Short mmCIF file of C-alpha atoms in Angstrom, two decimals:
data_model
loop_
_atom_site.label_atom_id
_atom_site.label_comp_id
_atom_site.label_asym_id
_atom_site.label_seq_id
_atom_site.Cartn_x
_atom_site.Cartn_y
_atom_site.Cartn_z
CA UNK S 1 6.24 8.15 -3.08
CA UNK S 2 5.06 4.24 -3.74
CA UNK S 3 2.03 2.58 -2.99
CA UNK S 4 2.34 -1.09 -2.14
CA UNK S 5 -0.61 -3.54 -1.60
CA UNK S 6 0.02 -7.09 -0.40
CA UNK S 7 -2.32 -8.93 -3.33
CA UNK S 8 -1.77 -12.80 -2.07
CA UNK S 9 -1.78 -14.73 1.10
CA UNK S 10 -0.54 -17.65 2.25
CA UNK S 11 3.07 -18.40 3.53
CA UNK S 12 5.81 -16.93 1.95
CA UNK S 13 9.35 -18.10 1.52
CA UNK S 14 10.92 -16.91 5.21
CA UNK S 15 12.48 -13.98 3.32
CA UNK S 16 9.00 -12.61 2.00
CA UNK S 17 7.53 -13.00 5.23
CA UNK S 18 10.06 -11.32 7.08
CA UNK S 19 10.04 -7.74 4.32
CA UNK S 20 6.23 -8.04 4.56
CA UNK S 21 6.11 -7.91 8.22
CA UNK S 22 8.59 -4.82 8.33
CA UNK S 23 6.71 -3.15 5.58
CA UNK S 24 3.59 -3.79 8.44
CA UNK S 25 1.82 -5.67 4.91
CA UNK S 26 0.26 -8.67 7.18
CA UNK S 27 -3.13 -9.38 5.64
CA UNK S 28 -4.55 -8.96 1.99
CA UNK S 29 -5.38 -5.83 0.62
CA UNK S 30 -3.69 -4.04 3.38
CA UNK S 31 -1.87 -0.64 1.65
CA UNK S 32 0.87 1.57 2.72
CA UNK S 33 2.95 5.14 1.62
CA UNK S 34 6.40 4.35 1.81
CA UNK S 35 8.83 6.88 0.04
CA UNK S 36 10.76 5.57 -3.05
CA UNK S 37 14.55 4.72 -1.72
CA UNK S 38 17.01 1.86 -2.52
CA UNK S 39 16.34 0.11 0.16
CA UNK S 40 12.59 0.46 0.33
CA UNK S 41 12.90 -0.65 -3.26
CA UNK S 42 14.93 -3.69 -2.27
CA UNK S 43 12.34 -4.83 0.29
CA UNK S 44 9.88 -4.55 -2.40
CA UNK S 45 11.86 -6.64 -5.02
CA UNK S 46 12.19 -9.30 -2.02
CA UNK S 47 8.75 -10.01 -1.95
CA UNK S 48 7.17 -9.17 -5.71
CA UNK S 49 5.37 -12.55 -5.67
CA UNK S 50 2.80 -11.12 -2.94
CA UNK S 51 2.57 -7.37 -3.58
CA UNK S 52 1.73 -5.07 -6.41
CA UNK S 53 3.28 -1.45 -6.51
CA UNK S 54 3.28 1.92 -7.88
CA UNK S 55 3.01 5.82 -8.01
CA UNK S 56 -0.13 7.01 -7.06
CA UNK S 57 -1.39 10.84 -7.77
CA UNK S 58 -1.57 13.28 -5.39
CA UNK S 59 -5.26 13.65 -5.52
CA UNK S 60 -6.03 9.56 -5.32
CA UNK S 61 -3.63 10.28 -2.16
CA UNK S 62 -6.30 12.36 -0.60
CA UNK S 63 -8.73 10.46 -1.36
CA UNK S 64 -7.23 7.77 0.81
CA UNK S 65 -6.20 9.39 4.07
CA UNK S 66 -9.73 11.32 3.57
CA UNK S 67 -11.80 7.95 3.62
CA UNK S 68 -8.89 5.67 5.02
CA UNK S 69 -6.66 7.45 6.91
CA UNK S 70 -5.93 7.13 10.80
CA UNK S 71 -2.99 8.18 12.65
CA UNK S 72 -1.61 7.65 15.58
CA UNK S 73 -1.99 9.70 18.59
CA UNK S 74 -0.41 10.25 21.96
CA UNK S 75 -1.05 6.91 24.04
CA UNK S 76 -1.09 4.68 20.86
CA UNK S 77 -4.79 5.80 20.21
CA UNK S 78 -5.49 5.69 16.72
CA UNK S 79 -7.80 8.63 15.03
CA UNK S 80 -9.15 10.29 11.69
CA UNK S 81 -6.45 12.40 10.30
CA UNK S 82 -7.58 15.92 9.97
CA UNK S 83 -5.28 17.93 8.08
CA UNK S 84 -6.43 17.66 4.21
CA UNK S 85 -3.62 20.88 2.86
CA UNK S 86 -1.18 20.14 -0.05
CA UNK S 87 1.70 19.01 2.19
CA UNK S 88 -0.04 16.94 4.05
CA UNK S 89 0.56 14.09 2.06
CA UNK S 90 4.29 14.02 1.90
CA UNK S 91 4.17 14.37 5.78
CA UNK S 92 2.08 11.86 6.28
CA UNK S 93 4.04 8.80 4.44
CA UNK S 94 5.98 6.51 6.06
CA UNK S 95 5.57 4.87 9.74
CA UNK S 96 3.34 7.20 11.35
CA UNK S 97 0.79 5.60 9.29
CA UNK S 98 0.09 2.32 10.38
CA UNK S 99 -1.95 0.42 6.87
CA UNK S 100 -4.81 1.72 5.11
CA UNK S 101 -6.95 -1.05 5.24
CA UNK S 102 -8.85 -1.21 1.87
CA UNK S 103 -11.79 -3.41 0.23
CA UNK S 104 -11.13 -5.77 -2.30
CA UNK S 105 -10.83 -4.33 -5.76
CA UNK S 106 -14.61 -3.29 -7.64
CA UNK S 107 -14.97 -6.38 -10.29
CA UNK S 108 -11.96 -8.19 -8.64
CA UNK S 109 -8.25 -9.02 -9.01
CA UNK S 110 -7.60 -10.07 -12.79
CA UNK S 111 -5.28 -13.22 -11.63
CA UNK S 112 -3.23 -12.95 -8.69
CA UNK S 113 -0.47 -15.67 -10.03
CA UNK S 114 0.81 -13.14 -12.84
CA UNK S 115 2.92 -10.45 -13.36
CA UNK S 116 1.02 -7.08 -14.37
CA UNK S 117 0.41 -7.22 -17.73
CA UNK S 118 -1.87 -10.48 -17.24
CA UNK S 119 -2.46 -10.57 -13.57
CA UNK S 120 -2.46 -8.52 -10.39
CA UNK S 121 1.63 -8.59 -9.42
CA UNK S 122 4.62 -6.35 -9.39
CA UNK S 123 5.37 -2.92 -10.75
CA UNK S 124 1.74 -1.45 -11.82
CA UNK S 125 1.79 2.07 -14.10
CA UNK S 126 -2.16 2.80 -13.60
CA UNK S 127 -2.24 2.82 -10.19
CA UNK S 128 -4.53 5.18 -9.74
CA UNK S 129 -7.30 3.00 -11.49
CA UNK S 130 -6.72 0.11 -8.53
CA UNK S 131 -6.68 2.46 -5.78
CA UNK S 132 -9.72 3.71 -6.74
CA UNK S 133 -11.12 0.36 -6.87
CA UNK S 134 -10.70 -0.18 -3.32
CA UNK S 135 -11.45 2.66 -1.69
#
């Protein structure tokens, strides 16, 4: 399972905005679950210039849909999620989540023009440290 966060704004290129809007990533610092396939990994690739990405731990997982999480009901009602149990979390990924909507990163984005290692963009390996940042 991947984490993705939509780091800039702006207008993309038409082929950015169109994978953001089906990966439901339409404002800043929106996040989502989606599980790591080919073509989820394509979509990614497509639009690298706006997102950052990477595997989170199960625990920093938790934490999320504890503080974060809502999920759909019957009637398009939205509501807290309830079940906190170990598979929870792999159940939980995907579309039935709509976006965790988190705060902007403790002590800020380092530059949001950059690739990881100097800025905020692409494939992260700490993820865990960011996620925490903004929950």
């Amino acid at each position: 399972m991947i984490s993705v966060i939509r780091v800039r704004a702006g207008t993309p290129n038409p082929t950015a905005r169109k994978t953001l809007e089906l990966l439901r990533l339409t404002k800043v610092n929106h996040c989502i679950l989606l599980e790591e396939t080919p073509a989820i990994m394509g979509m990614v690739q497509a639009c690298k210039d706006y997102i950052t990405w990477g595997v989170p731990s199960e625990e920093v997982v938790k934490k999320m849909i504890a503080k974060r999480g809502e999920e759909k009901k019957a009637g398009g009602e939205k509501g807290k999620v309830k079940g906190k149990k170990e598979g929870v979390v792999k159940k939980k990924a995907g579309p039935k989540y709509p976006v965790f909507r988190l705060s902007p990163p403790r002590k800020g984005w380092t530059s949001i023009k950059r690739q990881y290692p100097e800025g905020a963009l692409g494939k992260r390996k700490d993820m865990d440290k960011l996620l925490l940042r903004m929950i």
